[in-house]
Amino acid sequence: MTQTQVNPGHFQILATDKVKNADENFGPEFANYRKKWTEVATKHIVLPFPLHLDIESVSACNLKCIMCPWHGEQFKDANLKGGGLGYMKWDLFVKIMDEAAKFKVPSIKFNYRGEPLLHPKLAEMVRYAKSKSVLEVQFNSNGLTLDEKKARDLIEAGLDRIIISFDGATKETYEKVRVLSNFERVVGNIKQLVEIRNSLGKTKPSVRVQMCVQPENEAEVDQFASMWLDTVNRIAFGIKKDPTKIEHGYSFPCPQIWQRLMICFDGEVRACCGDWNGEMPLGHFPEQSLESIWHSEFLTKLRETHLAGKDTEIPTCAKCDINKVRTHDKVEAVVSKYNNRIISLPFDSTSP
């Protein structure tokens, strides 16, 4: 049987979770879901419905990060092809969640290309998803507009996890990478979120801060880890590669196509987070159900192509490094430094 590589270029350090692991508060159902998450990808099992939905609440962003595909030359036509910029309408979101609830989807994320905090009804989306018994409701964010009101609203709505991208340990480096952001403001927003959560006697949302390691910030990996150890639940490092310079050596079947579906703000459904240009649209919701798209002929053939080791014959997949082994000596040395704080979970680079 073709095997899928685990941990292809994503590392986590237990910060406050070393003392009390917030994931333990998710309960046995969550543990079962995570077991399935690994199993479907390693054994290539097609479940009746995906385990996770990426719901693009907003496709626009308030930053212009230097490594973001949204601003890269190879995606210069992304605003004109396969969606453009916009906010998901409430009635579309409700329809998505109603089908997800029918299949008891355990996990959703409210982001894809844009910044979720820009959506005026984000907290309401979180609350509605939790009312549908979703185990893990979360999103990635740059944290710039996470003020006190938004933090309280999200906590009270039941947000389970927030992942904040913070690509530097100094103001100079951070603001060079995260163009238009503000180092002091985001640091303050993260600390304030944790303080409010703790003051309310809650353990959620679990807060993860992560760095996309690249030449501009790789010298600050150790400093980055140390600055967050006593504040957030987990610290993560992803290894950035240039999609235009992918080395076609060893690859493995992409886990995403057995785990999740991506739904754009306008209802277009895509196979994975790597299809920024909309080169492989699977269908359009609600004209087509998510269930039918998940079992579509196109997605079935895509899985078969990956299993046959011919993924590089697919233009979109050939530009992606999700299913390529990624290593980084400096990151691995820093992570190893923290000894039993290290965790290396299966599919962290593609897990919600």
mmCIF file of C-alpha atoms in Angstrom:
data_model
loop_
_atom_site.group_PDB
_atom_site.id
_atom_site.type_symbol
_atom_site.label_atom_id
_atom_site.label_comp_id
_atom_site.label_asym_id
_atom_site.label_seq_id
_atom_site.Cartn_x
_atom_site.Cartn_y
_atom_site.Cartn_z
ATOM 1 C CA MET A 1 0.000 0.000 0.000
ATOM 2 C CA THR A 2 1.259 3.493 -0.849
ATOM 3 C CA GLN A 3 2.252 5.282 2.320
ATOM 4 C CA THR A 4 1.725 8.943 3.126
ATOM 5 C CA GLN A 5 4.534 10.881 4.782
ATOM 6 C CA VAL A 6 3.815 12.279 8.227
ATOM 7 C CA ASN A 7 4.883 15.733 9.376
ATOM 8 C CA PRO A 8 6.079 17.052 6.001
ATOM 9 C CA GLY A 9 7.647 20.286 7.169
ATOM 10 C CA HIS A 10 5.678 21.504 10.156
ATOM 11 C CA PHE A 11 6.894 21.512 13.743
ATOM 12 C CA GLN A 12 5.213 22.395 17.025
ATOM 13 C CA ILE A 13 6.500 23.182 20.498
ATOM 14 C CA LEU A 14 4.303 22.793 23.543
ATOM 15 C CA ALA A 15 4.256 26.145 25.309
ATOM 16 C CA THR A 16 1.677 26.465 28.111
ATOM 17 C CA ASP A 17 0.254 23.161 26.867
ATOM 18 C CA LYS A 18 3.316 21.544 28.424
ATOM 19 C CA VAL A 19 1.833 22.339 31.842
ATOM 20 C CA LYS A 20 -1.814 21.716 30.955
ATOM 21 C CA ASN A 21 -2.644 20.529 27.457
ATOM 22 C CA ALA A 22 -5.675 22.415 26.175
ATOM 23 C CA ASP A 23 -6.419 19.695 23.627
ATOM 24 C CA GLU A 24 -7.394 17.398 26.493
ATOM 25 C CA ASN A 25 -10.423 19.644 27.024
ATOM 26 C CA PHE A 26 -11.795 18.636 23.617
ATOM 27 C CA GLY A 27 -12.825 15.230 24.924
ATOM 28 C CA PRO A 28 -12.893 11.678 23.552
ATOM 29 C CA GLU A 29 -14.877 12.564 20.434
ATOM 30 C CA PHE A 30 -12.112 14.914 19.390
ATOM 31 C CA ALA A 31 -9.477 12.243 19.974
ATOM 32 C CA ASN A 32 -11.473 9.876 17.774
ATOM 33 C CA TYR A 33 -11.716 12.509 15.049
ATOM 34 C CA ARG A 34 -7.941 13.066 15.118
ATOM 35 C CA LYS A 35 -7.389 9.330 14.852
ATOM 36 C CA LYS A 36 -9.593 9.255 11.770
ATOM 37 C CA TRP A 37 -7.759 12.290 10.385
ATOM 38 C CA THR A 38 -4.549 10.307 10.281
ATOM 39 C CA GLU A 39 -6.165 7.032 9.247
ATOM 40 C CA VAL A 40 -8.015 8.301 6.169
ATOM 41 C CA ALA A 41 -4.817 9.822 4.775
ATOM 42 C CA THR A 42 -2.442 6.968 5.528
ATOM 43 C CA LYS A 43 -4.860 4.239 4.423
ATOM 44 C CA HIS A 44 -6.505 6.365 1.720
ATOM 45 C CA ILE A 45 -10.050 5.878 2.908
ATOM 46 C CA VAL A 46 -12.825 7.900 1.283
ATOM 47 C CA LEU A 47 -15.399 8.582 3.983
ATOM 48 C CA PRO A 48 -19.029 9.445 3.163
ATOM 49 C CA PHE A 49 -18.165 13.105 3.821
ATOM 50 C CA PRO A 50 -14.941 15.048 4.529
ATOM 51 C CA LEU A 51 -13.766 15.318 8.123
ATOM 52 C CA HIS A 52 -13.093 19.021 7.747
ATOM 53 C CA LEU A 53 -14.406 21.981 5.773
ATOM 54 C CA ASP A 54 -12.411 25.106 5.022
ATOM 55 C CA ILE A 55 -15.041 27.810 4.717
ATOM 56 C CA GLU A 56 -13.694 31.036 3.244
ATOM 57 C CA SER A 57 -15.508 33.689 5.243
ATOM 58 C CA VAL A 58 -13.490 36.421 3.527
ATOM 59 C CA SER A 59 -11.204 36.322 0.511
ATOM 60 C CA ALA A 60 -9.815 39.828 1.044
ATOM 61 C CA CYS A 61 -6.919 40.657 3.354
ATOM 62 C CA ASN A 62 -5.684 43.775 5.126
ATOM 63 C CA LEU A 63 -1.986 42.831 4.775
ATOM 64 C CA LYS A 64 0.416 42.227 1.906
ATOM 65 C CA CYS A 65 2.786 39.617 3.308
ATOM 66 C CA ILE A 66 5.805 39.022 1.106
ATOM 67 C CA MET A 67 5.377 35.226 0.932
ATOM 68 C CA CYS A 68 1.613 35.161 0.439
ATOM 69 C CA PRO A 69 0.480 33.671 -2.892
ATOM 70 C CA TRP A 70 -2.351 36.211 -2.980
ATOM 71 C CA HIS A 71 0.247 38.865 -3.789
ATOM 72 C CA GLY A 72 2.673 36.724 -5.775
ATOM 73 C CA GLU A 73 3.371 37.095 -9.480
ATOM 74 C CA GLN A 74 2.190 33.586 -10.316
ATOM 75 C CA PHE A 75 -1.238 34.393 -8.844
ATOM 76 C CA LYS A 76 -1.632 37.872 -10.316
ATOM 77 C CA ASP A 77 -4.848 36.811 -12.067
ATOM 78 C CA ALA A 78 -6.386 35.173 -8.969
ATOM 79 C CA ASN A 79 -8.763 38.090 -8.426
ATOM 80 C CA LEU A 80 -10.169 37.580 -11.891
ATOM 81 C CA LYS A 81 -10.322 33.798 -11.973
ATOM 82 C CA GLY A 82 -12.296 31.534 -9.714
ATOM 83 C CA GLY A 83 -13.846 34.009 -7.306
ATOM 84 C CA GLY A 84 -12.058 37.283 -6.770
ATOM 85 C CA LEU A 85 -12.531 39.267 -3.576
ATOM 86 C CA GLY A 86 -15.552 39.167 -1.329
ATOM 87 C CA TYR A 87 -17.330 38.155 1.880
ATOM 88 C CA MET A 88 -19.419 35.029 2.325
ATOM 89 C CA LYS A 89 -23.115 35.787 2.615
ATOM 90 C CA TRP A 90 -24.917 34.548 5.688
ATOM 91 C CA ASP A 91 -27.501 32.434 3.856
ATOM 92 C CA LEU A 92 -24.768 30.595 1.940
ATOM 93 C CA PHE A 93 -22.895 29.938 5.164
ATOM 94 C CA VAL A 94 -26.032 28.545 6.818
ATOM 95 C CA LYS A 95 -26.624 26.159 3.914
ATOM 96 C CA ILE A 96 -23.048 24.911 4.143
ATOM 97 C CA MET A 97 -23.335 24.352 7.878
ATOM 98 C CA ASP A 98 -26.690 22.613 7.553
ATOM 99 C CA GLU A 99 -25.245 20.013 5.177
ATOM 100 C CA ALA A 100 -22.134 19.702 7.364
ATOM 101 C CA ALA A 101 -24.341 19.077 10.399
ATOM 102 C CA LYS A 102 -26.218 16.350 8.524
ATOM 103 C CA PHE A 103 -22.933 14.442 8.287
ATOM 104 C CA LYS A 104 -21.717 15.496 11.747
ATOM 105 C CA VAL A 105 -18.565 17.188 10.461
ATOM 106 C CA PRO A 106 -16.156 17.406 13.410
ATOM 107 C CA SER A 107 -14.022 20.341 12.261
ATOM 108 C CA ILE A 108 -14.278 23.582 10.303
ATOM 109 C CA LYS A 109 -12.062 26.564 9.656
ATOM 110 C CA PHE A 110 -13.227 30.009 8.612
ATOM 111 C CA ASN A 111 -10.424 30.921 6.272
ATOM 112 C CA TYR A 112 -8.681 30.241 2.999
ATOM 113 C CA ARG A 113 -7.135 33.188 1.158
ATOM 114 C CA GLY A 114 -8.298 36.114 3.300
ATOM 115 C CA GLU A 115 -8.452 37.474 6.846
ATOM 116 C CA PRO A 116 -11.502 36.131 8.763
ATOM 117 C CA LEU A 117 -11.549 38.969 11.301
ATOM 118 C CA LEU A 118 -12.683 41.283 8.503
ATOM 119 C CA HIS A 119 -16.056 39.507 8.341
ATOM 120 C CA PRO A 120 -18.603 41.465 10.429
ATOM 121 C CA LYS A 121 -20.458 38.285 11.411
ATOM 122 C CA LEU A 122 -17.487 36.067 12.271
ATOM 123 C CA ALA A 123 -18.494 35.593 15.920
ATOM 124 C CA GLU A 124 -22.030 34.725 14.778
ATOM 125 C CA MET A 125 -20.575 32.160 12.394
ATOM 126 C CA VAL A 126 -18.635 30.597 15.256
ATOM 127 C CA ARG A 127 -21.739 30.502 17.429
ATOM 128 C CA TYR A 128 -23.856 28.948 14.669
ATOM 129 C CA ALA A 129 -21.224 26.287 13.978
ATOM 130 C CA LYS A 130 -21.043 25.381 17.659
ATOM 131 C CA SER A 131 -24.856 25.163 17.736
ATOM 132 C CA LYS A 132 -24.488 22.487 15.056
ATOM 133 C CA SER A 133 -22.248 20.452 17.396
ATOM 134 C CA VAL A 134 -19.008 20.978 15.463
ATOM 135 C CA LEU A 135 -16.224 19.768 17.761
ATOM 136 C CA GLU A 136 -13.490 22.092 16.533
ATOM 137 C CA VAL A 137 -14.303 25.581 15.255
ATOM 138 C CA GLN A 138 -11.267 27.636 14.394
ATOM 139 C CA PHE A 139 -9.513 29.998 12.015
ATOM 140 C CA ASN A 140 -6.131 31.380 11.055
ATOM 141 C CA SER A 141 -5.569 35.112 11.415
ATOM 142 C CA ASN A 142 -2.952 37.818 11.251
ATOM 143 C CA GLY A 143 -4.366 39.209 14.496
ATOM 144 C CA LEU A 144 -4.131 42.877 13.519
ATOM 145 C CA THR A 145 -7.792 43.729 14.196
ATOM 146 C CA LEU A 146 -8.272 41.350 17.136
ATOM 147 C CA ASP A 147 -9.286 44.079 19.570
ATOM 148 C CA GLU A 148 -10.864 43.545 22.991
ATOM 149 C CA LYS A 149 -14.461 43.442 21.710
ATOM 150 C CA LYS A 150 -13.701 40.895 18.999
ATOM 151 C CA ALA A 151 -11.727 38.791 21.456
ATOM 152 C CA ARG A 152 -14.598 38.713 23.957
ATOM 153 C CA ASP A 153 -17.209 38.061 21.281
ATOM 154 C CA LEU A 154 -15.246 35.114 19.883
ATOM 155 C CA ILE A 155 -14.594 33.615 23.307
ATOM 156 C CA GLU A 156 -18.252 33.918 24.259
ATOM 157 C CA ALA A 157 -19.313 32.447 20.900
ATOM 158 C CA GLY A 158 -17.341 29.292 21.700
ATOM 159 C CA LEU A 159 -14.276 29.527 19.449
ATOM 160 C CA ASP A 160 -12.143 26.440 20.021
ATOM 161 C CA ARG A 161 -8.857 27.407 18.399
ATOM 162 C CA ILE A 162 -7.166 30.410 16.843
ATOM 163 C CA ILE A 163 -3.917 30.208 14.888
ATOM 164 C CA ILE A 164 -2.103 33.512 14.534
ATOM 165 C CA SER A 165 0.617 33.933 11.951
ATOM 166 C CA PHE A 166 3.425 36.045 13.371
ATOM 167 C CA ASP A 167 6.521 35.918 11.208
ATOM 168 C CA GLY A 168 9.287 37.477 13.249
ATOM 169 C CA ALA A 169 10.638 38.054 16.735
ATOM 170 C CA THR A 170 11.573 41.707 16.196
ATOM 171 C CA LYS A 171 9.606 44.653 14.911
ATOM 172 C CA GLU A 172 11.950 45.170 11.974
ATOM 173 C CA THR A 173 11.729 41.602 10.713
ATOM 174 C CA TYR A 174 8.041 41.126 11.429
ATOM 175 C CA GLU A 175 6.958 44.280 9.628
ATOM 176 C CA LYS A 176 9.282 43.529 6.715
ATOM 177 C CA VAL A 177 7.513 40.201 6.193
ATOM 178 C CA ARG A 178 3.989 41.196 7.248
ATOM 179 C CA VAL A 179 3.657 44.387 5.260
ATOM 180 C CA LEU A 180 1.040 46.848 6.616
ATOM 181 C CA SER A 181 0.906 45.163 10.032
ATOM 182 C CA ASN A 182 2.066 46.521 13.388
ATOM 183 C CA PHE A 183 4.328 44.471 15.673
ATOM 184 C CA GLU A 184 3.328 46.042 18.994
ATOM 185 C CA ARG A 185 -0.390 45.987 18.261
ATOM 186 C CA VAL A 186 -0.491 42.311 17.301
ATOM 187 C CA VAL A 187 1.663 41.249 20.271
ATOM 188 C CA GLY A 188 -0.729 43.178 22.499
ATOM 189 C CA ASN A 189 -3.789 41.656 20.851
ATOM 190 C CA ILE A 190 -2.506 38.113 21.360
ATOM 191 C CA LYS A 191 -1.644 38.706 25.007
ATOM 192 C CA GLN A 192 -4.976 40.447 25.617
ATOM 193 C CA LEU A 193 -6.891 37.504 24.098
ATOM 194 C CA VAL A 194 -5.131 35.079 26.434
ATOM 195 C CA GLU A 195 -5.674 37.349 29.436
ATOM 196 C CA ILE A 196 -9.406 37.722 28.721
ATOM 197 C CA ARG A 197 -9.806 33.977 28.201
ATOM 198 C CA ASN A 198 -8.008 33.186 31.443
ATOM 199 C CA SER A 199 -9.870 35.850 33.413
ATOM 200 C CA LEU A 200 -13.152 34.258 32.353
ATOM 201 C CA GLY A 201 -11.942 30.890 33.645
ATOM 202 C CA LYS A 202 -12.003 29.350 30.179
ATOM 203 C CA THR A 203 -9.523 27.092 28.420
ATOM 204 C CA LYS A 204 -10.660 27.928 24.893
ATOM 205 C CA PRO A 205 -9.776 29.144 22.419
ATOM 206 C CA SER A 206 -6.482 27.301 22.333
ATOM 207 C CA VAL A 207 -4.003 29.851 20.984
ATOM 208 C CA ARG A 208 -1.241 28.879 18.578
ATOM 209 C CA VAL A 209 1.302 31.339 17.213
ATOM 210 C CA GLN A 210 3.218 30.244 14.153
ATOM 211 C CA MET A 211 6.054 31.412 11.936
ATOM 212 C CA CYS A 212 6.482 30.781 8.230
ATOM 213 C CA VAL A 213 10.244 30.283 8.194
ATOM 214 C CA GLN A 214 11.980 31.960 5.280
ATOM 215 C CA PRO A 215 15.292 33.743 4.631
ATOM 216 C CA GLU A 216 14.012 37.023 6.091
ATOM 217 C CA ASN A 217 13.277 35.574 9.542
ATOM 218 C CA GLU A 218 15.139 32.258 9.926
ATOM 219 C CA ALA A 219 17.754 33.855 12.198
ATOM 220 C CA GLU A 220 14.987 34.628 14.727
ATOM 221 C CA VAL A 221 13.520 31.131 15.137
ATOM 222 C CA ASP A 222 14.994 30.624 18.626
ATOM 223 C CA GLN A 223 14.036 34.112 19.772
ATOM 224 C CA PHE A 224 10.533 33.603 18.416
ATOM 225 C CA ALA A 225 10.088 30.409 20.415
ATOM 226 C CA SER A 226 11.326 31.934 23.655
ATOM 227 C CA MET A 227 9.146 35.049 23.379
ATOM 228 C CA TRP A 228 5.905 33.016 23.318
ATOM 229 C CA LEU A 229 6.640 30.054 25.640
ATOM 230 C CA ASP A 230 4.851 31.482 28.654
ATOM 231 C CA THR A 231 1.928 33.036 26.781
ATOM 232 C CA VAL A 232 0.365 30.805 24.131
ATOM 233 C CA ASN A 233 -0.629 27.147 24.078
ATOM 234 C CA ARG A 234 1.601 26.130 21.202
ATOM 235 C CA ILE A 235 4.283 27.517 18.944
ATOM 236 C CA ALA A 236 4.600 26.265 15.391
ATOM 237 C CA PHE A 237 7.004 26.577 12.496
ATOM 238 C CA GLY A 238 6.166 25.938 8.870
ATOM 239 C CA ILE A 239 8.879 25.632 6.263
ATOM 240 C CA LYS A 240 8.337 27.914 3.302
ATOM 241 C CA LYS A 241 9.305 26.879 -0.202
ATOM 242 C CA ASP A 242 8.997 28.771 -3.423
ATOM 243 C CA PRO A 243 6.183 27.089 -5.426
ATOM 244 C CA THR A 244 8.013 28.017 -8.622
ATOM 245 C CA LYS A 245 11.094 26.057 -7.539
ATOM 246 C CA ILE A 246 9.660 22.774 -6.293
ATOM 247 C CA GLU A 247 12.147 19.929 -6.436
ATOM 248 C CA HIS A 248 10.434 16.899 -7.923
ATOM 249 C CA GLY A 249 12.073 14.196 -5.891
ATOM 250 C CA TYR A 250 10.268 12.045 -3.350
ATOM 251 C CA SER A 251 6.596 12.866 -2.942
ATOM 252 C CA PHE A 252 3.604 11.072 -1.468
ATOM 253 C CA PRO A 253 -0.177 11.111 -1.949
ATOM 254 C CA CYS A 254 -1.491 14.429 -0.682
ATOM 255 C CA PRO A 255 -3.432 13.891 2.567
ATOM 256 C CA GLN A 256 -5.793 16.799 1.932
ATOM 257 C CA ILE A 257 -7.837 15.044 -0.755
ATOM 258 C CA TRP A 258 -8.881 12.380 1.752
ATOM 259 C CA GLN A 259 -9.489 14.792 4.620
ATOM 260 C CA ARG A 260 -11.096 18.064 3.591
ATOM 261 C CA LEU A 261 -12.866 20.304 1.099
ATOM 262 C CA MET A 262 -12.304 24.004 0.422
ATOM 263 C CA ILE A 263 -15.322 26.266 -0.115
ATOM 264 C CA CYS A 264 -14.732 29.772 -1.470
ATOM 265 C CA PHE A 265 -16.727 32.763 -0.285
ATOM 266 C CA ASP A 266 -18.965 32.593 -3.375
ATOM 267 C CA GLY A 267 -19.661 28.849 -3.155
ATOM 268 C CA GLU A 268 -17.007 27.542 -5.532
ATOM 269 C CA VAL A 269 -15.558 24.300 -4.166
ATOM 270 C CA ARG A 270 -11.888 23.411 -4.584
ATOM 271 C CA ALA A 271 -9.906 20.311 -3.734
ATOM 272 C CA CYS A 272 -7.314 21.915 -1.509
ATOM 273 C CA CYS A 273 -5.681 25.058 -0.151
ATOM 274 C CA GLY A 274 -2.990 24.910 -2.833
ATOM 275 C CA ASP A 275 -5.353 25.798 -5.677
ATOM 276 C CA TRP A 276 -5.130 29.574 -5.261
ATOM 277 C CA ASN A 277 -5.780 30.261 -8.927
ATOM 278 C CA GLY A 278 -8.899 28.105 -9.200
ATOM 279 C CA GLU A 279 -7.298 25.757 -11.700
ATOM 280 C CA MET A 280 -9.177 22.696 -10.387
ATOM 281 C CA PRO A 281 -12.714 23.773 -9.462
ATOM 282 C CA LEU A 282 -14.734 20.779 -8.307
ATOM 283 C CA GLY A 283 -18.162 22.339 -8.483
ATOM 284 C CA HIS A 284 -20.347 25.029 -7.018
ATOM 285 C CA PHE A 285 -22.426 24.931 -3.846
ATOM 286 C CA PRO A 286 -25.418 24.900 -3.338
ATOM 287 C CA GLU A 287 -26.110 24.018 -6.996
ATOM 288 C CA GLN A 288 -24.213 20.817 -6.192
ATOM 289 C CA SER A 289 -24.165 19.256 -2.751
ATOM 290 C CA LEU A 290 -20.872 18.955 -0.924
ATOM 291 C CA GLU A 291 -21.511 15.225 -0.637
ATOM 292 C CA SER A 292 -21.777 14.807 -4.427
ATOM 293 C CA ILE A 293 -18.649 16.921 -4.986
ATOM 294 C CA TRP A 294 -16.713 14.833 -2.464
ATOM 295 C CA HIS A 295 -17.511 11.708 -4.476
ATOM 296 C CA SER A 296 -17.208 13.374 -7.880
ATOM 297 C CA GLU A 297 -15.438 11.767 -10.812
ATOM 298 C CA PHE A 298 -12.820 14.535 -10.868
ATOM 299 C CA LEU A 299 -11.847 14.157 -7.213
ATOM 300 C CA THR A 300 -11.863 10.364 -7.528
ATOM 301 C CA LYS A 301 -9.436 10.578 -10.457
ATOM 302 C CA LEU A 302 -7.300 13.073 -8.568
ATOM 303 C CA ARG A 303 -6.912 10.615 -5.696
ATOM 304 C CA GLU A 304 -6.089 7.808 -8.117
ATOM 305 C CA THR A 305 -3.427 9.966 -9.794
ATOM 306 C CA HIS A 306 -1.762 10.681 -6.462
ATOM 307 C CA LEU A 307 -1.848 7.019 -5.487
ATOM 308 C CA ALA A 308 -0.176 6.165 -8.793
ATOM 309 C CA GLY A 309 2.660 8.583 -7.990
ATOM 310 C CA LYS A 310 1.778 10.814 -10.929
ATOM 311 C CA ASP A 311 0.847 13.947 -8.976
ATOM 312 C CA THR A 312 3.507 16.032 -10.759
ATOM 313 C CA GLU A 313 1.559 15.515 -13.979
ATOM 314 C CA ILE A 314 -1.172 17.727 -12.485
ATOM 315 C CA PRO A 315 -0.141 21.402 -12.992
ATOM 316 C CA THR A 316 -1.565 22.624 -9.675
ATOM 317 C CA CYS A 317 -0.069 19.755 -7.688
ATOM 318 C CA ALA A 318 3.287 20.136 -9.451
ATOM 319 C CA LYS A 319 3.567 23.676 -8.030
ATOM 320 C CA CYS A 320 2.676 22.568 -4.496
ATOM 321 C CA ASP A 321 4.957 21.254 -1.736
ATOM 322 C CA ILE A 322 2.357 19.988 0.722
ATOM 323 C CA ASN A 323 3.167 16.411 -0.283
ATOM 324 C CA LYS A 324 6.926 16.933 -0.516
ATOM 325 C CA VAL A 325 9.320 16.417 2.399
ATOM 326 C CA ARG A 326 10.436 19.756 3.834
ATOM 327 C CA THR A 327 13.292 20.096 6.301
ATOM 328 C CA HIS A 328 15.176 22.983 7.881
ATOM 329 C CA ASP A 329 18.274 22.458 10.017
ATOM 330 C CA LYS A 330 17.887 25.664 12.053
ATOM 331 C CA VAL A 331 14.251 24.993 12.868
ATOM 332 C CA GLU A 332 14.885 21.382 13.809
ATOM 333 C CA ALA A 333 17.787 22.409 16.053
ATOM 334 C CA VAL A 334 15.675 24.989 17.895
ATOM 335 C CA VAL A 335 12.724 22.632 18.289
ATOM 336 C CA SER A 336 15.041 19.912 19.596
ATOM 337 C CA LYS A 337 16.412 22.380 22.136
ATOM 338 C CA TYR A 338 13.110 22.330 23.986
ATOM 339 C CA ASN A 339 13.378 18.575 24.551
ATOM 340 C CA ASN A 340 10.067 17.224 25.864
ATOM 341 C CA ARG A 341 8.212 20.292 24.665
ATOM 342 C CA ILE A 342 8.543 18.891 21.138
ATOM 343 C CA ILE A 343 5.613 17.289 19.389
ATOM 344 C CA SER A 344 5.466 16.090 15.822
ATOM 345 C CA LEU A 345 1.903 15.221 14.971
ATOM 346 C CA PRO A 346 0.851 13.526 11.727
ATOM 347 C CA PHE A 347 -0.150 15.954 8.988
ATOM 348 C CA ASP A 348 0.423 19.116 10.994
ATOM 349 C CA SER A 349 1.274 20.920 7.785
ATOM 350 C CA THR A 350 -2.200 20.213 6.461
ATOM 351 C CA SER A 351 -4.197 19.727 9.627
ATOM 352 C CA PRO A 352 -6.816 22.251 10.725
#
